[in-house]
Amino acid sequence: MLNNISKQKSVLIIFAIFAISINMRPAITSIGPMLETIREQLTLSNAQVSLLTAVPVICMGVFATMAPVLNRKFGLKRTIYAMLILIGLMTALRGFVSSFIVLIATALIIGIAIAVIGPLLSAMIKQYFPDRAAAVIGVYSLGMGVGSAASAGLTVVFFDRTGSYLLALSSWSVLTLFGLVAWFFAMKGPIEVRQLDSVVAKEHQKKIRSPWKTQKAWLFLLFFGLQSSAFFSIITWLAPIAVAAGMTLLQAGLLLSIMTTVQLFLNILLPLLMERFPARKFWLLLMLVAGTLAVALFWTGIHPLMWTGAFIMGIPLGGLFPIALLLPLDETKTAEEASSWTAMMQTGGFIIGGLLPLLIAVVYDVTANHQYTFGIILSLYVMMFILTFMIGDKKVREDH
């Protein structure tokens, strides 16, 4: 580990990464189970209600490049504090006003906050845990998986108990308290992600590879975008698809819970397996085969097969994201370069990831047929298969 941080301090930092990452998905993934309810109560089209997940995801891409700027200006500690507080306040605000404008505005601000946190955590992992990046990325992914699983499965339960989708959505704001407390204890002492000032940064930039001029970085961006598209499309639309296939809202919520519970295990298990067996292409192909099979099972509309599909779909949902996060860390040498590649990958990737679920909504508004939904999701997996062979396995750099 870098900077000679103590074992106790490293444990606190890893725990803080987990606690923060728990907050990075519930404001988005809690919308999916409530999609039909929100659409009916606010008299919206599918495209309009789908904006509630599309806007924050697109923001996560557009504003990812703000991370190094804010880090230079305010420092890591204050930037993360501010972004966590924004997520908490905006999520809580959803419980007080029944308005589409408020939901969209909060989605926008939450997306910006998540966009800033993501690259900073990746750079922090690269700087402080260079030899255990895969394992710590697993903790980071696990936190997001816990947040996704809890919000996807329990939002329906909260709605069933309270009768209010507003309270069900806003309840996830309490998670930010957990994140803030963990960050407070981890940030005691001189912990920062090194970030050069703007003048030095321009000079330093000449010495490192620009991801925008590197073909491999563009492949990573496209892959990250496709796996994000698949994740958010499934998280957003599986519950409405299940209800359309004859399930109750609670059954649809349970379907999501099964899928996201499997996702949790893969979030932590796969990075650890990849440390021992670093055959990147093998793991990617395994994830993609599982995802393709799960889509086929969902497509049947037969309830027992859909339950099986939910279990299998948890594998790519939990595995593809940590692999995608590891791609730029594998290819870069320093924290600054890792931050630059990650920001570039997430900038384009999350824009793609936000647009595809919105495309599904527009197509469904026109056709009222989820056959097209399955076709779009299946095409994402086909394109990821092709990209996997183009990306290949991690190469040992000549300078090592």
Short mmCIF file of C-alpha atoms in Angstrom, two decimals:
data_model
loop_
_atom_site.label_atom_id
_atom_site.label_comp_id
_atom_site.label_asym_id
_atom_site.label_seq_id
_atom_site.Cartn_x
_atom_site.Cartn_y
_atom_site.Cartn_z
CA MET A 1 0.00 0.00 0.00
CA LEU A 2 1.10 3.55 -0.76
CA ASN A 3 2.01 6.41 1.58
CA ASN A 4 2.75 4.01 4.44
CA ILE A 5 -0.78 4.15 5.82
CA SER A 6 -1.35 1.86 8.77
CA LYS A 7 -3.36 -1.33 8.59
CA GLN A 8 -6.05 0.24 10.79
CA LYS A 9 -6.24 3.30 8.52
CA SER A 10 -6.47 1.12 5.40
CA VAL A 11 -9.38 -0.83 6.94
CA LEU A 12 -11.17 2.45 7.74
CA ILE A 13 -10.66 3.71 4.19
CA ILE A 14 -11.96 0.46 2.67
CA PHE A 15 -14.99 0.53 4.97
CA ALA A 16 -15.63 4.17 4.02
CA ILE A 17 -15.46 3.25 0.31
CA PHE A 18 -18.09 0.57 1.00
CA ALA A 19 -20.31 2.96 2.99
CA ILE A 20 -20.13 5.66 0.32
CA SER A 21 -20.73 3.28 -2.58
CA ILE A 22 -23.95 2.04 -0.92
CA ASN A 23 -25.35 5.52 -1.63
CA MET A 24 -24.48 5.52 -5.34
CA ARG A 25 -27.43 3.51 -6.70
CA PRO A 26 -30.64 3.58 -4.53
CA ALA A 27 -31.90 6.93 -5.86
CA ILE A 28 -31.82 5.35 -9.35
CA THR A 29 -32.67 1.69 -8.73
CA SER A 30 -35.61 2.47 -6.41
CA ILE A 31 -37.44 4.00 -9.40
CA GLY A 32 -37.75 0.73 -11.39
CA PRO A 33 -40.18 -1.08 -9.03
CA MET A 34 -42.25 2.12 -8.75
CA LEU A 35 -42.23 2.91 -12.48
CA GLU A 36 -45.86 2.00 -13.17
CA THR A 37 -47.10 3.56 -9.91
CA ILE A 38 -45.35 6.87 -10.59
CA ARG A 39 -46.51 6.86 -14.22
CA GLU A 40 -50.15 6.32 -13.21
CA GLN A 41 -50.22 8.75 -10.26
CA LEU A 42 -48.53 11.59 -12.17
CA THR A 43 -50.16 10.74 -15.55
CA LEU A 44 -46.91 10.36 -17.45
CA SER A 45 -45.79 8.51 -20.56
CA ASN A 46 -43.27 5.67 -20.27
CA ALA A 47 -40.65 7.92 -21.85
CA GLN A 48 -41.26 10.65 -19.26
CA VAL A 49 -41.08 8.33 -16.26
CA SER A 50 -38.01 6.61 -17.71
CA LEU A 51 -36.22 9.97 -17.57
CA LEU A 52 -36.06 9.50 -13.78
CA THR A 53 -33.43 6.80 -14.31
CA ALA A 54 -31.99 8.11 -17.59
CA VAL A 55 -31.19 11.64 -16.34
CA PRO A 56 -28.99 10.67 -13.36
CA VAL A 57 -27.14 8.05 -15.40
CA ILE A 58 -26.45 10.52 -18.22
CA CYS A 59 -25.33 13.08 -15.61
CA MET A 60 -22.95 10.47 -14.22
CA GLY A 61 -21.29 10.58 -17.63
CA VAL A 62 -21.50 14.27 -18.52
CA PHE A 63 -20.18 15.50 -15.16
CA ALA A 64 -17.54 12.83 -14.45
CA THR A 65 -14.80 15.26 -15.55
CA MET A 66 -15.76 17.59 -12.68
CA ALA A 67 -14.13 15.16 -10.23
CA PRO A 68 -10.47 16.20 -10.70
CA VAL A 69 -11.45 19.89 -10.90
CA LEU A 70 -13.32 19.83 -7.58
CA ASN A 71 -10.59 17.70 -6.03
CA ARG A 72 -7.95 20.30 -6.94
CA LYS A 73 -10.08 23.19 -5.71
CA PHE A 74 -11.62 21.82 -2.50
CA GLY A 75 -9.74 18.60 -1.72
CA LEU A 76 -10.93 15.01 -1.50
CA LYS A 77 -12.49 15.19 1.97
CA ARG A 78 -14.71 18.21 1.41
CA THR A 79 -15.70 17.18 -2.11
CA ILE A 80 -16.94 13.74 -0.99
CA TYR A 81 -18.70 15.27 2.04
CA ALA A 82 -20.52 17.75 -0.20
CA MET A 83 -21.56 15.15 -2.77
CA LEU A 84 -22.87 12.74 -0.09
CA ILE A 85 -24.89 15.51 1.54
CA LEU A 86 -26.37 16.43 -1.85
CA ILE A 87 -27.43 12.82 -2.47
CA GLY A 88 -29.05 12.63 0.98
CA LEU A 89 -30.90 15.95 0.73
CA MET A 90 -32.17 15.36 -2.80
CA THR A 91 -33.36 11.82 -1.98
CA ALA A 92 -35.13 13.11 1.17
CA LEU A 93 -36.77 15.93 -0.81
CA ARG A 94 -38.65 13.35 -2.87
CA GLY A 95 -40.75 12.53 0.20
CA PHE A 96 -42.28 15.99 0.50
CA VAL A 97 -43.49 17.02 -2.98
CA SER A 98 -45.49 14.94 -5.47
CA SER A 99 -44.18 16.51 -8.68
CA PHE A 100 -42.50 15.24 -11.82
CA ILE A 101 -40.38 18.42 -11.96
CA VAL A 102 -39.07 17.77 -8.42
CA LEU A 103 -38.29 14.13 -9.26
CA ILE A 104 -36.38 15.19 -12.40
CA ALA A 105 -34.52 17.99 -10.58
CA THR A 106 -33.45 15.68 -7.76
CA ALA A 107 -32.41 13.02 -10.29
CA LEU A 108 -30.23 15.60 -12.05
CA ILE A 109 -28.42 16.73 -8.89
CA ILE A 110 -28.01 13.17 -7.58
CA GLY A 111 -26.50 12.16 -10.93
CA ILE A 112 -23.95 15.00 -10.74
CA ALA A 113 -22.98 14.01 -7.18
CA ILE A 114 -22.47 10.36 -8.16
CA ALA A 115 -20.47 11.47 -11.22
CA VAL A 116 -17.99 13.30 -8.99
CA ILE A 117 -17.65 10.55 -6.39
CA GLY A 118 -16.96 7.70 -8.84
CA PRO A 119 -13.62 8.78 -10.40
CA LEU A 120 -12.34 10.05 -7.04
CA LEU A 121 -12.90 6.67 -5.39
CA SER A 122 -11.22 4.88 -8.32
CA ALA A 123 -8.19 7.18 -8.11
CA MET A 124 -8.08 6.72 -4.33
CA ILE A 125 -8.05 2.93 -4.75
CA LYS A 126 -5.27 3.15 -7.35
CA GLN A 127 -3.18 5.41 -5.08
CA TYR A 128 -3.59 3.68 -1.72
CA PHE A 129 -4.13 0.05 -2.80
CA PRO A 130 -2.13 -0.39 -6.03
CA ASP A 131 -1.40 -4.08 -5.34
CA ARG A 132 -4.90 -4.96 -4.14
CA ALA A 133 -6.93 -2.83 -6.54
CA ALA A 134 -9.11 -5.77 -7.68
CA ALA A 135 -10.10 -6.70 -4.12
CA VAL A 136 -10.89 -3.09 -3.13
CA ILE A 137 -12.82 -2.57 -6.38
CA GLY A 138 -14.78 -5.64 -5.26
CA VAL A 139 -15.67 -3.89 -1.99
CA TYR A 140 -16.65 -0.76 -3.96
CA SER A 141 -18.83 -2.84 -6.30
CA LEU A 142 -20.29 -4.75 -3.35
CA GLY A 143 -21.40 -1.49 -1.76
CA MET A 144 -23.20 -0.46 -4.94
CA GLY A 145 -24.68 -3.95 -5.14
CA VAL A 146 -25.99 -3.73 -1.57
CA GLY A 147 -27.57 -0.35 -2.36
CA SER A 148 -29.07 -1.68 -5.59
CA ALA A 149 -30.38 -4.88 -4.00
CA ALA A 150 -31.92 -3.17 -1.00
CA SER A 151 -33.62 -0.42 -3.01
CA ALA A 152 -34.80 -2.71 -5.81
CA GLY A 153 -36.30 -5.24 -3.38
CA LEU A 154 -37.51 -3.16 -0.42
CA THR A 155 -38.95 -0.06 -2.14
CA VAL A 156 -42.06 -2.08 -3.03
CA VAL A 157 -42.32 -3.30 0.58
CA PHE A 158 -42.09 0.28 1.89
CA PHE A 159 -44.74 1.33 -0.64
CA ASP A 160 -46.97 -1.58 0.38
CA ARG A 161 -46.69 -0.57 4.07
CA THR A 162 -47.04 3.22 3.66
CA GLY A 163 -49.19 3.50 0.53
CA SER A 164 -46.93 6.35 -0.60
CA TYR A 165 -44.37 6.06 -3.37
CA LEU A 166 -42.93 9.38 -2.12
CA LEU A 167 -42.02 7.92 1.27
CA ALA A 168 -40.79 4.72 -0.37
CA LEU A 169 -38.39 6.69 -2.59
CA SER A 170 -37.20 9.16 0.08
CA SER A 171 -36.51 6.49 2.72
CA TRP A 172 -33.14 5.75 1.10
CA SER A 173 -31.78 9.12 2.22
CA VAL A 174 -30.93 7.57 5.63
CA LEU A 175 -28.06 5.67 3.98
CA THR A 176 -26.11 8.91 3.57
CA LEU A 177 -25.73 9.16 7.37
CA PHE A 178 -23.88 5.84 7.28
CA GLY A 179 -21.63 7.14 4.51
CA LEU A 180 -20.90 10.46 6.25
CA VAL A 181 -19.97 8.83 9.57
CA ALA A 182 -17.67 6.28 7.88
CA TRP A 183 -16.02 9.02 5.81
CA PHE A 184 -15.46 11.14 8.94
CA PHE A 185 -13.49 8.39 10.70
CA ALA A 186 -11.56 7.39 7.55
CA MET A 187 -10.51 10.96 6.77
CA LYS A 188 -8.81 11.72 10.09
CA GLY A 189 -5.24 12.55 9.16
CA PRO A 190 -3.55 13.52 5.87
CA ILE A 191 -5.50 11.43 3.37
CA GLU A 192 -5.78 12.94 -0.09
CA VAL A 193 -5.80 11.83 -3.70
CA ARG A 194 -2.88 13.61 -5.32
CA GLN A 195 -4.14 16.02 -7.93
CA LEU A 196 -1.92 18.46 -9.76
CA ASP A 197 -2.89 22.13 -10.07
CA SER A 198 -4.13 23.20 -13.48
CA VAL A 199 -0.82 24.69 -14.71
CA VAL A 200 1.28 21.72 -13.65
CA ALA A 201 -1.47 19.36 -14.84
CA LYS A 202 -1.13 20.63 -18.43
CA GLU A 203 2.63 20.06 -18.34
CA HIS A 204 2.22 16.67 -16.67
CA GLN A 205 -0.44 15.65 -19.18
CA LYS A 206 2.26 15.54 -21.87
CA LYS A 207 4.00 12.78 -19.93
CA ILE A 208 1.01 10.44 -19.65
CA ARG A 209 -1.12 8.79 -22.31
CA SER A 210 -4.31 10.69 -23.05
CA PRO A 211 -7.23 8.22 -23.02
CA TRP A 212 -8.95 10.28 -25.73
CA LYS A 213 -6.09 9.41 -28.12
CA THR A 214 -5.83 5.73 -27.13
CA GLN A 215 -7.82 3.06 -28.96
CA LYS A 216 -7.92 0.73 -25.95
CA ALA A 217 -9.54 3.48 -23.83
CA TRP A 218 -12.28 3.90 -26.44
CA LEU A 219 -12.95 0.16 -26.35
CA PHE A 220 -13.23 0.40 -22.56
CA LEU A 221 -15.63 3.33 -22.89
CA LEU A 222 -17.88 1.44 -25.29
CA PHE A 223 -17.84 -1.72 -23.16
CA PHE A 224 -18.60 0.28 -20.01
CA GLY A 225 -21.49 1.96 -21.83
CA LEU A 226 -22.98 -1.30 -23.02
CA GLN A 227 -22.76 -3.01 -19.60
CA SER A 228 -24.26 0.12 -17.99
CA SER A 229 -27.06 0.08 -20.57
CA ALA A 230 -27.80 -3.57 -19.83
CA PHE A 231 -27.72 -3.00 -16.06
CA PHE A 232 -29.99 0.05 -15.98
CA SER A 233 -32.35 -1.33 -18.65
CA ILE A 234 -32.90 -4.53 -16.65
CA ILE A 235 -33.12 -2.78 -13.26
CA THR A 236 -35.60 -0.25 -14.68
CA TRP A 237 -37.78 -2.50 -16.83
CA LEU A 238 -37.78 -5.97 -15.26
CA ALA A 239 -40.53 -5.12 -12.74
CA PRO A 240 -42.89 -3.61 -15.38
CA ILE A 241 -42.14 -6.59 -17.66
CA ALA A 242 -42.96 -9.02 -14.83
CA VAL A 243 -46.22 -7.21 -14.04
CA ALA A 244 -47.14 -7.26 -17.75
CA ALA A 245 -46.48 -11.04 -17.66
CA GLY A 246 -49.07 -11.45 -14.89
CA MET A 247 -47.05 -11.08 -11.67
CA THR A 248 -48.14 -8.87 -8.78
CA LEU A 249 -46.08 -5.81 -7.84
CA LEU A 250 -44.75 -7.62 -4.76
CA GLN A 251 -43.78 -10.66 -6.87
CA ALA A 252 -42.01 -8.34 -9.31
CA GLY A 253 -40.16 -6.78 -6.39
CA LEU A 254 -39.13 -10.22 -5.16
CA LEU A 255 -37.92 -11.07 -8.68
CA LEU A 256 -35.65 -8.01 -8.54
CA SER A 257 -34.50 -8.99 -5.04
CA ILE A 258 -33.40 -12.46 -6.16
CA MET A 259 -31.50 -10.98 -9.09
CA THR A 260 -29.77 -8.29 -7.02
CA THR A 261 -28.93 -10.71 -4.20
CA VAL A 262 -27.00 -12.90 -6.64
CA GLN A 263 -25.42 -9.68 -7.94
CA LEU A 264 -24.07 -8.97 -4.44
CA PHE A 265 -22.13 -12.22 -4.29
CA LEU A 266 -20.62 -11.66 -7.73
CA ASN A 267 -19.66 -8.05 -6.87
CA ILE A 268 -17.25 -9.29 -4.21
CA LEU A 269 -16.47 -12.82 -5.47
CA LEU A 270 -15.45 -12.06 -9.04
CA PRO A 271 -12.69 -9.49 -8.31
CA LEU A 272 -11.19 -11.93 -5.80
CA LEU A 273 -11.32 -14.75 -8.35
CA MET A 274 -9.75 -12.46 -10.94
CA GLU A 275 -6.83 -11.80 -8.60
CA ARG A 276 -6.08 -15.54 -8.57
CA PHE A 277 -7.15 -16.32 -12.13
CA PRO A 278 -6.63 -13.12 -14.15
CA ALA A 279 -7.98 -14.46 -17.46
CA ARG A 280 -10.08 -11.39 -18.22
CA LYS A 281 -11.59 -12.66 -21.48
CA PHE A 282 -12.74 -15.94 -19.87
CA TRP A 283 -14.63 -14.12 -17.10
CA LEU A 284 -16.20 -11.67 -19.54
CA LEU A 285 -17.42 -14.45 -21.81
CA LEU A 286 -18.84 -16.36 -18.83
CA MET A 287 -20.77 -13.26 -17.70
CA LEU A 288 -22.09 -12.61 -21.20
CA VAL A 289 -23.27 -16.19 -21.77
CA ALA A 290 -25.18 -16.00 -18.45
CA GLY A 291 -26.76 -12.67 -19.41
CA THR A 292 -27.84 -13.91 -22.83
CA LEU A 293 -29.42 -17.03 -21.31
CA ALA A 294 -31.26 -14.94 -18.70
CA VAL A 295 -32.71 -12.61 -21.35
CA ALA A 296 -33.97 -15.67 -23.27
CA LEU A 297 -35.66 -17.00 -20.10
CA PHE A 298 -37.31 -13.62 -19.37
CA TRP A 299 -38.50 -13.48 -22.97
CA THR A 300 -40.60 -16.63 -22.55
CA GLY A 301 -42.94 -14.88 -20.07
CA ILE A 302 -43.30 -18.21 -18.22
CA HIS A 303 -43.11 -17.46 -14.48
CA PRO A 304 -40.89 -20.37 -13.32
CA LEU A 305 -38.43 -19.63 -16.15
CA MET A 306 -38.48 -15.92 -15.27
CA TRP A 307 -37.53 -16.77 -11.64
CA THR A 308 -34.65 -18.86 -12.99
CA GLY A 309 -33.69 -16.03 -15.32
CA ALA A 310 -33.59 -13.59 -12.38
CA PHE A 311 -31.11 -15.84 -10.57
CA ILE A 312 -28.89 -16.19 -13.65
CA MET A 313 -29.09 -12.47 -14.57
CA GLY A 314 -27.57 -11.62 -11.19
CA ILE A 315 -24.28 -13.09 -12.49
CA PRO A 316 -23.58 -10.52 -15.26
CA LEU A 317 -25.14 -7.68 -13.27
CA GLY A 318 -22.69 -8.38 -10.46
CA GLY A 319 -19.69 -9.34 -12.56
CA LEU A 320 -19.52 -7.00 -15.55
CA PHE A 321 -19.30 -3.76 -13.56
CA PRO A 322 -16.22 -4.62 -11.45
CA ILE A 323 -14.47 -6.01 -14.54
CA ALA A 324 -15.25 -2.79 -16.41
CA LEU A 325 -13.90 -0.71 -13.49
CA LEU A 326 -10.69 -2.76 -13.46
CA LEU A 327 -10.00 -2.25 -17.17
CA PRO A 328 -8.45 1.25 -16.87
CA LEU A 329 -6.67 0.33 -13.62
CA ASP A 330 -5.01 -2.58 -15.43
CA GLU A 331 -3.80 -0.38 -18.26
CA THR A 332 -2.54 2.67 -16.30
CA LYS A 333 0.52 3.28 -14.15
CA THR A 334 -0.38 6.16 -11.81
CA ALA A 335 -3.37 7.47 -9.82
CA GLU A 336 -3.58 10.53 -12.12
CA GLU A 337 -3.64 8.36 -15.23
CA ALA A 338 -6.17 5.97 -13.66
CA SER A 339 -8.42 8.91 -12.76
CA SER A 340 -8.14 10.31 -16.28
CA TRP A 341 -8.98 6.98 -17.97
CA THR A 342 -11.80 6.22 -15.53
CA ALA A 343 -13.34 9.68 -15.98
CA MET A 344 -13.18 9.33 -19.77
CA MET A 345 -14.66 5.81 -19.65
CA GLN A 346 -17.48 6.86 -17.33
CA THR A 347 -18.16 10.09 -19.24
CA GLY A 348 -19.04 8.31 -22.47
CA GLY A 349 -20.13 5.07 -20.85
CA PHE A 350 -22.78 6.49 -18.57
CA ILE A 351 -24.19 8.69 -21.35
CA ILE A 352 -24.70 5.50 -23.38
CA GLY A 353 -26.00 3.75 -20.24
CA GLY A 354 -28.65 6.41 -19.68
CA LEU A 355 -29.86 6.65 -23.27
CA LEU A 356 -30.62 2.97 -23.88
CA PRO A 357 -33.29 2.54 -21.14
CA LEU A 358 -34.84 5.75 -22.46
CA LEU A 359 -34.87 4.27 -25.99
CA ILE A 360 -36.68 1.21 -24.59
CA ALA A 361 -39.31 3.52 -23.06
CA VAL A 362 -39.86 5.41 -26.32
CA VAL A 363 -40.15 2.16 -28.29
CA TYR A 364 -42.58 0.74 -25.71
CA ASP A 365 -44.71 3.91 -25.83
CA VAL A 366 -45.03 3.45 -29.60
CA THR A 367 -45.45 -0.34 -29.75
CA ALA A 368 -46.83 -1.33 -26.29
CA ASN A 369 -44.84 -4.54 -26.85
CA HIS A 370 -41.96 -5.72 -24.66
CA GLN A 371 -40.70 -8.04 -27.43
CA TYR A 372 -38.74 -5.03 -28.67
CA THR A 373 -37.40 -4.45 -25.14
CA PHE A 374 -35.90 -7.94 -25.08
CA GLY A 375 -34.51 -7.47 -28.58
CA ILE A 376 -32.69 -4.28 -27.56
CA ILE A 377 -31.23 -5.85 -24.39
CA LEU A 378 -30.14 -8.97 -26.28
CA SER A 379 -28.37 -6.79 -28.87
CA LEU A 380 -26.34 -5.19 -26.04
CA TYR A 381 -24.98 -8.61 -25.05
CA VAL A 382 -24.13 -9.46 -28.66
CA MET A 383 -22.13 -6.23 -29.00
CA MET A 384 -20.32 -6.94 -25.70
CA PHE A 385 -19.35 -10.39 -27.03
CA ILE A 386 -17.67 -8.72 -30.01
CA LEU A 387 -15.92 -6.13 -27.82
CA THR A 388 -14.60 -8.81 -25.47
CA PHE A 389 -12.48 -10.32 -28.26
CA MET A 390 -11.24 -6.84 -29.24
CA ILE A 391 -10.24 -5.98 -25.64
CA GLY A 392 -8.60 -9.35 -24.96
CA ASP A 393 -6.71 -10.33 -21.84
CA LYS A 394 -4.56 -8.04 -19.71
CA LYS A 395 -1.08 -7.71 -21.17
CA VAL A 396 2.04 -7.46 -19.05
CA ARG A 397 3.58 -4.08 -19.75
CA GLU A 398 7.11 -4.03 -21.12
CA ASP A 399 8.30 -1.65 -18.39
CA HIS A 400 7.50 -4.20 -15.68
#
